[in-house]
Amino acid sequence: MRALQLDDVDKAILRELVKDARLSYREIAKRIGVSTATVANKVRKLERLGVIKGYTALLDLEKLGYDVAAVIEVVVAKGKIPEVEEEIAKSCNVQAVYDVTGQSDAMIIARFKSRAELSKFIKRILSMDYVERTVTHVVLSIRKEEVASPELIE
């Protein structure tokens, strides 16, 4: 997919929203030196184009009891990768499903409240049609975990 051509104001707005999506249009306008109407129009345009997909709170999952983070490699048989990935993605524990190259077909990022919960999840994946095997990596510590970084917006 080709990247959309964004102007400097679009990029400045996105950087501010990535840092704090709760900022008012007025505050964003003040920070980047444009009118509030310009910010409002640009944000609506970025939403319409799908650049801004939504707004959400960033949660500390460990404080909510999700102490076990796992990266799970999945090997899928008979070209049924999309179907398996879609089924895995339905789980509320799953944060991300990546279709990848290499020895595995998919990488899953998921959070659990206990090792027992993780074990149950892995067994459910292994019982799915077309799943040949999984390799599970339990995360020992997290150095960085971001949805998007303002530095990515060039």
Coordinates of N, CA, C and O in Angstrom, one line a residue, residues 3-152:
A3 N 1.9 5.0 0.8 CA 1.6 6.0 1.9 C 0.9 7.2 1.3 O 1.2 7.7 0.2
L4 N 0.0 7.7 2.1 CA -0.7 9.0 1.8 C 0.3 10.1 1.9 O 1.2 10.1 2.7
Q5 N 0.1 11.1 1.0 CA 0.9 12.3 1.1 C 0.3 13.3 2.1 O -0.8 13.8 1.9
L6 N 1.0 13.5 3.2 CA 0.5 14.4 4.3 C 1.4 15.6 4.3 O 2.6 15.5 4.1
D7 N 0.7 16.8 4.5 CA 1.5 18.0 4.6 C 2.1 18.2 6.1 O 1.8 17.4 7.0
D8 N 2.9 19.2 6.3 CA 3.5 19.4 7.6 C 2.5 19.6 8.7 O 2.7 19.2 9.8
V9 N 1.4 20.3 8.4 CA 0.4 20.5 9.4 C -0.3 19.2 9.8 O -0.5 18.9 11.0
D10 N -0.6 18.4 8.8 CA -1.2 17.0 9.1 C -0.2 16.3 10.1 O -0.7 15.7 11.1
K11 N 1.0 16.3 9.7 CA 2.0 15.5 10.5 C 2.1 16.1 11.9 O 2.2 15.4 12.9
A12 N 2.1 17.4 12.0 CA 2.2 18.1 13.4 C 1.0 17.7 14.2 O 1.1 17.4 15.4
I13 N -0.2 17.7 13.6 CA -1.4 17.3 14.3 C -1.3 15.9 14.8 O -1.6 15.6 16.0
L14 N -0.9 15.0 13.9 CA -0.7 13.6 14.3 C 0.3 13.4 15.4 O 0.0 12.6 16.4
R15 N 1.4 14.1 15.4 CA 2.4 14.0 16.5 C 1.8 14.4 17.8 O 2.0 13.7 18.8
E16 N 1.0 15.5 17.8 CA 0.4 15.9 19.0 C -0.7 14.9 19.5 O -0.7 14.6 20.7
L17 N -1.5 14.4 18.6 CA -2.5 13.4 19.0 C -1.9 12.1 19.5 O -2.4 11.5 20.4
V18 N -0.8 11.7 18.9 CA -0.1 10.5 19.4 C 0.4 10.7 20.8 O 0.3 9.8 21.7
K19 N 0.9 11.8 21.1 CA 1.4 12.1 22.5 C 0.3 12.2 23.5 O 0.4 11.7 24.6
D20 N -0.9 12.8 23.1 CA -2.0 13.0 24.0 C -3.3 13.2 23.1 O -3.6 14.3 22.7
A21 N -4.0 12.1 23.0 CA -5.3 12.2 22.1 C -6.4 12.9 22.8 O -7.4 13.2 22.2
R22 N -6.2 13.3 24.0 CA -7.2 14.1 24.7 C -7.1 15.6 24.5 O -7.9 16.4 25.0
L23 N -6.1 16.0 23.8 CA -5.9 17.5 23.6 C -7.1 18.0 22.8 O -7.6 17.4 21.9
S24 N -7.5 19.2 23.2 CA -8.5 19.9 22.4 C -7.9 20.4 21.1 O -6.7 20.6 21.0
Y25 N -8.8 20.7 20.2 CA -8.4 21.3 18.9 C -7.7 22.6 19.2 O -6.7 23.0 18.5
R26 N -8.2 23.4 20.1 CA -7.7 24.7 20.5 C -6.2 24.5 21.0 O -5.3 25.3 20.5
E27 N -6.0 23.5 21.8 CA -4.6 23.3 22.4 C -3.7 22.9 21.3 O -2.5 23.3 21.2
I28 N -4.1 22.0 20.4 CA -3.3 21.6 19.3 C -2.9 22.7 18.4 O -1.8 22.9 18.0
A29 N -3.9 23.6 18.1 CA -3.7 24.7 17.2 C -2.7 25.7 17.8 O -1.8 26.2 17.1
K30 N -2.8 25.9 19.1 CA -1.8 26.7 19.8 C -0.4 26.2 19.8 O 0.5 26.9 19.5
R31 N -0.3 24.9 20.0 CA 1.0 24.2 20.0 C 1.7 24.2 18.6 O 2.9 24.3 18.5
I32 N 0.9 24.1 17.5 CA 1.5 24.0 16.2 C 1.4 25.3 15.4 O 1.9 25.4 14.3
G33 N 0.7 26.3 15.9 CA 0.7 27.6 15.3 C -0.3 27.7 14.1 O 0.0 28.4 13.1
V34 N -1.5 27.1 14.2 CA -2.5 27.3 13.2 C -3.8 27.5 13.8 O -3.9 27.5 15.1
S35 N -4.9 27.8 13.1 CA -6.2 28.1 13.7 C -6.9 26.8 14.1 O -6.6 25.7 13.7
T36 N -7.8 27.0 15.1 CA -8.6 25.8 15.6 C -9.4 25.2 14.5 O -9.5 24.0 14.4
A37 N -9.9 26.0 13.5 CA -10.7 25.5 12.4 C -9.9 24.6 11.5 O -10.3 23.6 11.0
T38 N -8.6 25.1 11.3 CA -7.7 24.3 10.5 C -7.5 22.9 11.1 O -7.6 21.9 10.4
V39 N -7.3 22.9 12.4 CA -7.1 21.6 13.1 C -8.3 20.7 13.0 O -8.2 19.5 12.7
A40 N -9.5 21.3 13.2 CA -10.7 20.5 13.2 C -10.9 19.9 11.8 O -11.3 18.7 11.6
N41 N -10.7 20.7 10.7 CA -10.9 20.3 9.4 C -9.9 19.2 9.0 O -10.2 18.2 8.4
K42 N -8.6 19.4 9.4 CA -7.6 18.4 9.1 C -7.8 17.1 9.9 O -7.6 16.0 9.3
V43 N -8.3 17.1 11.1 CA -8.5 15.9 11.9 C -9.7 15.2 11.2 O -9.6 13.9 11.0
R44 N -10.7 15.8 10.8 CA -11.9 15.2 10.1 C -11.4 14.5 8.9 O -11.8 13.4 8.5
K45 N -10.5 15.2 8.1 CA -10.0 14.6 6.9 C -9.1 13.4 7.2 O -9.3 12.3 6.5
L46 N -8.3 13.4 8.2 CA -7.4 12.3 8.6 C -8.3 11.1 9.1 O -8.0 10.0 8.8
E47 N -9.4 11.4 9.7 CA -10.3 10.3 10.2 C -11.0 9.7 8.9 O -11.1 8.5 8.8
R48 N -11.5 10.6 8.0 CA -12.1 10.1 6.8 C -11.2 9.2 6.0 O -11.6 8.2 5.4
L49 N -9.9 9.6 5.9 CA -9.0 8.8 5.1 C -8.5 7.5 5.8 O -7.8 6.7 5.2
G50 N -8.9 7.4 7.1 CA -8.5 6.2 7.8 C -7.1 6.3 8.4 O -6.6 5.3 9.0
V51 N -6.5 7.5 8.4 CA -5.2 7.6 9.0 C -5.4 7.6 10.5 O -4.6 6.9 11.2
I52 N -6.4 8.3 11.0 CA -6.8 8.2 12.4 C -7.9 7.2 12.5 O -9.0 7.4 11.9
K53 N -7.6 6.0 13.1 CA -8.6 4.9 13.1 C -9.5 5.0 14.3 O -10.5 4.3 14.4
G54 N -9.1 5.7 15.4 CA -9.9 5.8 16.6 C -9.1 6.5 17.7 O -7.9 6.8 17.5
Y55 N -9.7 6.5 18.8 CA -9.1 7.1 20.0 C -9.3 6.2 21.2 O -10.4 5.6 21.3
T56 N -8.3 6.0 22.0 CA -8.4 5.1 23.1 C -7.6 5.4 24.3 O -6.6 6.2 24.1
A57 N -7.8 4.8 25.4 CA -7.0 5.0 26.6 C -5.9 4.0 26.5 O -6.1 2.8 26.2
L58 N -4.7 4.3 26.9 CA -3.6 3.4 27.0 C -3.6 2.8 28.5 O -3.4 3.6 29.4
L59 N -3.7 1.6 28.6 CA -3.9 0.9 29.9 C -2.6 0.2 30.3 O -1.9 -0.3 29.5
D60 N -2.3 0.3 31.6 CA -1.2 -0.5 32.2 C -1.8 -1.9 32.6 O -2.5 -2.0 33.6
L61 N -1.7 -2.8 31.7 CA -2.3 -4.1 31.9 C -1.8 -4.9 33.1 O -2.6 -5.6 33.7
E62 N -0.6 -4.7 33.5 CA -0.1 -5.3 34.7 C -0.9 -4.8 35.9 O -1.2 -5.6 36.8
K63 N -1.2 -3.6 36.0 CA -2.0 -3.0 37.1 C -3.4 -3.6 37.1 O -4.1 -3.5 38.1
L64 N -3.8 -4.1 36.0 CA -5.2 -4.8 35.9 C -5.1 -6.3 36.1 O -6.0 -7.0 35.9
G65 N -3.9 -6.8 36.4 CA -3.7 -8.2 36.8 C -3.2 -9.0 35.6 O -3.0 -10.2 35.8
Y66 N -2.9 -8.4 34.5 CA -2.4 -9.2 33.3 C -0.9 -9.2 33.4 O -0.2 -8.5 32.6
D67 N -0.3 -10.1 34.3 CA 1.1 -10.1 34.5 C 1.9 -11.0 33.5 O 3.1 -10.9 33.4
V68 N 1.2 -11.8 32.8 CA 1.9 -12.8 31.9 C 1.7 -12.3 30.5 O 0.6 -12.2 29.9
A69 N 2.8 -11.9 29.8 CA 2.8 -11.5 28.4 C 3.5 -12.6 27.7 O 4.5 -13.2 28.1
A70 N 2.9 -12.9 26.5 CA 3.5 -14.0 25.7 C 3.6 -13.6 24.2 O 2.7 -12.9 23.7
V71 N 4.6 -14.1 23.6 CA 4.7 -14.0 22.1 C 4.6 -15.4 21.6 O 5.4 -16.3 22.0
I72 N 3.7 -15.7 20.8 CA 3.4 -17.1 20.4 C 3.5 -17.2 18.9 O 2.9 -16.5 18.1
E73 N 4.4 -18.1 18.5 CA 4.6 -18.4 17.1 C 3.6 -19.6 16.7 O 3.4 -20.5 17.5
V74 N 3.0 -19.4 15.6 CA 2.0 -20.5 15.1 C 2.4 -20.9 13.7 O 2.6 -20.1 12.8
V75 N 2.4 -22.2 13.6 CA 2.6 -22.8 12.3 C 1.3 -23.4 11.8 O 0.7 -24.2 12.5
V76 N 0.9 -23.1 10.6 CA -0.4 -23.4 10.0 C -0.2 -24.3 8.8 O 0.6 -24.0 8.0
A77 N -1.1 -25.3 8.7 CA -1.0 -26.2 7.5 C -2.0 -25.8 6.4 O -3.0 -25.1 6.7
K78 N -1.7 -26.3 5.2 CA -2.6 -26.2 4.1 C -3.1 -24.8 3.7 O -4.2 -24.7 3.2
G79 N -2.3 -23.8 3.9 CA -2.6 -22.5 3.4 C -3.8 -21.8 4.2 O -4.4 -20.9 3.6
K80 N -4.2 -22.3 5.3 CA -5.3 -21.8 6.0 C -4.9 -20.7 7.0 O -5.6 -20.5 8.0
I81 N -3.9 -20.0 6.7 CA -3.3 -19.0 7.6 C -4.4 -17.9 7.9 O -4.6 -17.6 9.1
P82 N -5.0 -17.3 6.9 CA -6.0 -16.2 7.3 C -7.1 -16.7 8.2 O -7.5 -16.0 9.1
E83 N -7.6 -17.9 7.9 CA -8.7 -18.4 8.8 C -8.3 -18.6 10.2 O -9.0 -18.3 11.1
V84 N -7.1 -19.2 10.4 CA -6.6 -19.4 11.7 C -6.3 -18.1 12.4 O -6.7 -17.9 13.6
E85 N -5.7 -17.2 11.7 CA -5.4 -15.9 12.3 C -6.6 -15.1 12.7 O -6.7 -14.5 13.8
E86 N -7.7 -15.2 11.9 CA -8.9 -14.5 12.2 C -9.6 -15.1 13.5 O -10.1 -14.4 14.3
E87 N -9.5 -16.4 13.6 CA -10.1 -17.1 14.8 C -9.3 -16.7 16.1 O -9.9 -16.4 17.1
I88 N -8.0 -16.7 16.0 CA -7.1 -16.4 17.1 C -7.4 -14.9 17.5 O -7.4 -14.6 18.7
A89 N -7.5 -14.0 16.6 CA -7.7 -12.6 16.8 C -9.0 -12.3 17.6 O -9.1 -11.3 18.2
K90 N -9.9 -13.2 17.6 CA -11.2 -13.0 18.4 C -11.0 -13.0 19.9 O -11.9 -12.5 20.6
S91 N -9.9 -13.6 20.4 CA -9.7 -13.7 21.8 C -9.4 -12.3 22.4 O -8.6 -11.6 21.9
C92 N -10.1 -12.1 23.5 CA -9.9 -10.8 24.2 C -8.4 -10.7 24.8 O -8.0 -9.5 25.0
N93 N -7.7 -11.8 24.9 CA -6.4 -11.7 25.5 C -5.4 -11.3 24.4 O -4.3 -10.9 24.7
V94 N -5.7 -11.4 23.1 CA -4.8 -11.2 22.0 C -4.8 -9.7 21.7 O -5.8 -9.0 21.5
Q95 N -3.5 -9.2 21.8 CA -3.3 -7.7 21.5 C -2.9 -7.5 20.0 O -3.2 -6.5 19.4
A96 N -2.3 -8.5 19.4 CA -1.8 -8.4 18.0 C -1.7 -9.7 17.4 O -1.3 -10.7 18.0
V97 N -2.0 -9.8 16.1 CA -1.8 -11.0 15.3 C -1.0 -10.5 14.0 O -1.5 -9.7 13.3
Y98 N 0.1 -11.1 13.8 CA 1.0 -10.7 12.7 C 1.2 -11.9 11.8 O 1.5 -13.0 12.2
D99 N 0.9 -11.7 10.5 CA 1.2 -12.7 9.4 C 2.7 -12.5 9.1 O 3.1 -11.3 8.6
V100 N 3.6 -13.5 9.3 CA 5.0 -13.2 9.2 C 5.7 -14.2 8.2 O 5.1 -15.2 7.8
T101 N 6.9 -13.9 7.8 CA 7.7 -14.8 7.1 C 8.6 -15.6 8.0 O 8.7 -15.2 9.2
G102 N 9.3 -16.6 7.5 CA 10.2 -17.4 8.4 C 9.6 -18.8 8.7 O 8.7 -19.2 7.9
Q103 N 10.0 -19.4 9.7 CA 9.6 -20.8 10.0 C 8.2 -20.8 10.6 O 7.5 -21.8 10.5
S104 N 7.7 -19.7 11.1 CA 6.3 -19.6 11.6 C 5.5 -18.8 10.6 O 6.0 -18.1 9.8
D105 N 4.2 -19.1 10.7 CA 3.2 -18.4 9.8 C 2.6 -17.1 10.4 O 2.2 -16.2 9.8
A106 N 2.5 -17.2 11.8 CA 1.9 -16.1 12.5 C 2.6 -15.9 13.8 O 3.1 -16.8 14.4
M107 N 2.6 -14.6 14.3 CA 3.1 -14.3 15.6 C 1.9 -13.6 16.4 O 1.3 -12.7 15.8
I108 N 1.7 -14.1 17.6 CA 0.6 -13.6 18.4 C 1.2 -12.9 19.6 O 2.1 -13.4 20.3
I109 N 0.7 -11.7 20.0 CA 1.1 -11.0 21.2 C -0.2 -11.1 22.1 O -1.2 -10.6 21.6
A110 N 0.0 -11.6 23.3 CA -1.2 -11.8 24.1 C -0.8 -11.6 25.6 O 0.3 -11.7 26.0
R111 N -1.8 -11.2 26.4 CA -1.6 -11.0 27.8 C -2.6 -11.9 28.6 O -3.7 -12.1 28.2
F112 N -2.1 -12.4 29.8 CA -2.9 -13.3 30.6 C -2.7 -12.9 32.1 O -1.7 -12.4 32.5
K113 N -3.7 -13.3 32.9 CA -3.6 -13.1 34.3 C -2.8 -14.2 35.0 O -2.3 -13.9 36.1
S114 N -2.6 -15.3 34.4 CA -1.8 -16.4 35.0 C -1.2 -17.3 34.0 O -1.7 -17.3 32.8
R115 N -0.3 -18.1 34.4 CA 0.3 -19.1 33.5 C -0.8 -20.1 33.1 O -0.8 -20.7 32.0
A116 N -1.7 -20.4 34.0 CA -2.7 -21.4 33.7 C -3.6 -20.9 32.6 O -4.1 -21.6 31.7
E117 N -3.9 -19.6 32.6 CA -4.7 -19.0 31.6 C -4.0 -19.1 30.2 O -4.6 -19.4 29.2
L118 N -2.7 -18.8 30.2 CA -1.9 -18.9 29.0 C -1.9 -20.4 28.5 O -2.1 -20.6 27.3
S119 N -1.7 -21.3 29.4 CA -1.7 -22.7 29.1 C -3.0 -23.1 28.4 O -3.1 -23.8 27.4
K120 N -4.1 -22.7 29.0 CA -5.5 -23.0 28.4 C -5.6 -22.4 27.0 O -6.1 -23.0 26.1
F121 N -5.1 -21.2 26.8 CA -5.1 -20.5 25.5 C -4.3 -21.3 24.5 O -4.8 -21.5 23.4
I122 N -3.1 -21.7 24.8 CA -2.2 -22.4 23.9 C -2.9 -23.8 23.5 O -2.9 -24.1 22.3
K123 N -3.5 -24.4 24.5 CA -4.1 -25.7 24.2 C -5.3 -25.5 23.2 O -5.6 -26.3 22.4
R124 N -6.0 -24.4 23.4 CA -7.1 -24.1 22.5 C -6.6 -23.8 21.1 O -7.2 -24.3 20.1
I125 N -5.5 -23.1 21.0 CA -4.9 -22.9 19.6 C -4.5 -24.2 19.0 O -4.8 -24.5 17.8
L126 N -3.8 -25.1 19.8 CA -3.3 -26.3 19.3 C -4.5 -27.3 18.9 O -4.3 -28.2 18.0
S127 N -5.7 -27.1 19.4 CA -6.8 -27.9 19.1 C -7.5 -27.4 17.8 O -8.4 -28.1 17.3
M128 N -7.1 -26.2 17.3 CA -7.8 -25.7 16.1 C -7.4 -26.5 14.9 O -6.2 -26.9 14.8
D129 N -8.3 -26.6 13.9 CA -8.0 -27.2 12.7 C -6.9 -26.5 12.0 O -6.8 -25.2 12.0
Y130 N -6.0 -27.2 11.4 CA -4.9 -26.7 10.6 C -3.7 -26.1 11.3 O -2.7 -25.7 10.8
V131 N -3.8 -26.0 12.7 CA -2.6 -25.6 13.5 C -1.7 -26.8 13.7 O -2.1 -27.8 14.3
E132 N -0.5 -26.7 13.2 CA 0.5 -27.8 13.3 C 1.2 -27.8 14.6 O 1.4 -28.8 15.3
R133 N 1.7 -26.5 15.0 CA 2.4 -26.4 16.3 C 2.5 -25.0 16.7 O 2.3 -24.1 15.8
T134 N 2.9 -24.7 17.9 CA 3.1 -23.4 18.4 C 4.5 -23.4 19.1 O 4.9 -24.5 19.6
V135 N 5.1 -22.2 19.2 CA 6.2 -22.0 20.1 C 5.9 -20.8 20.9 O 5.6 -19.7 20.3
T136 N 5.9 -21.0 22.2 CA 5.5 -19.9 23.1 C 6.7 -19.3 23.8 O 7.5 -20.0 24.4
H137 N 6.8 -18.0 23.8 CA 7.8 -17.2 24.5 C 7.2 -16.4 25.6 O 6.3 -15.6 25.3
V138 N 7.5 -16.7 26.8 CA 7.0 -15.9 27.9 C 7.9 -14.7 28.1 O 9.1 -14.8 28.2
V139 N 7.3 -13.5 28.1 CA 8.1 -12.2 28.2 C 8.5 -12.1 29.7 O 7.7 -12.1 30.6
L140 N 9.8 -11.8 29.9 CA 10.4 -11.6 31.2 C 10.2 -10.2 31.7 O 9.9 -9.9 32.8
S141 N 10.5 -9.3 30.8 CA 10.3 -7.8 31.1 C 10.1 -7.1 29.8 O 10.5 -7.5 28.7
I142 N 9.4 -6.0 29.9 CA 9.1 -5.1 28.8 C 9.8 -3.8 28.8 O 9.7 -3.1 29.8
R143 N 10.7 -3.6 27.8 CA 11.5 -2.4 27.8 C 10.7 -1.2 27.1 O 10.9 -0.1 27.4
K144 N 9.9 -1.6 26.1 CA 9.1 -0.6 25.3 C 7.9 -1.3 24.8 O 7.9 -2.4 24.3
E145 N 6.8 -0.6 25.0 CA 5.5 -1.1 24.4 C 4.7 0.2 24.1 O 4.1 0.8 24.9
E146 N 4.6 0.5 22.8 CA 3.9 1.6 22.3 C 3.0 1.2 21.1 O 3.4 0.3 20.3
V147 N 1.9 1.9 21.0 CA 1.0 1.7 19.8 C 1.7 2.4 18.7 O 1.8 1.9 17.6
A148 N 2.1 3.7 18.9 CA 2.7 4.5 17.8 C 3.6 5.5 18.5 O 3.3 5.9 19.6
S149 N 4.6 5.8 17.9 CA 5.6 6.8 18.4 C 5.5 8.1 17.6 O 5.5 8.0 16.3
P150 N 5.5 9.2 18.2 CA 5.5 10.5 17.4 C 6.6 10.6 16.4 O 6.5 11.2 15.4
E151 N 7.8 9.9 16.7 CA 8.9 10.0 15.8 C 8.7 9.3 14.5 O 9.4 9.5 13.5
L152 N 7.7 8.4 14.4 CA 7.4 7.7 13.2 C 6.7 8.6 12.2 O 6.7 8.3 11.0

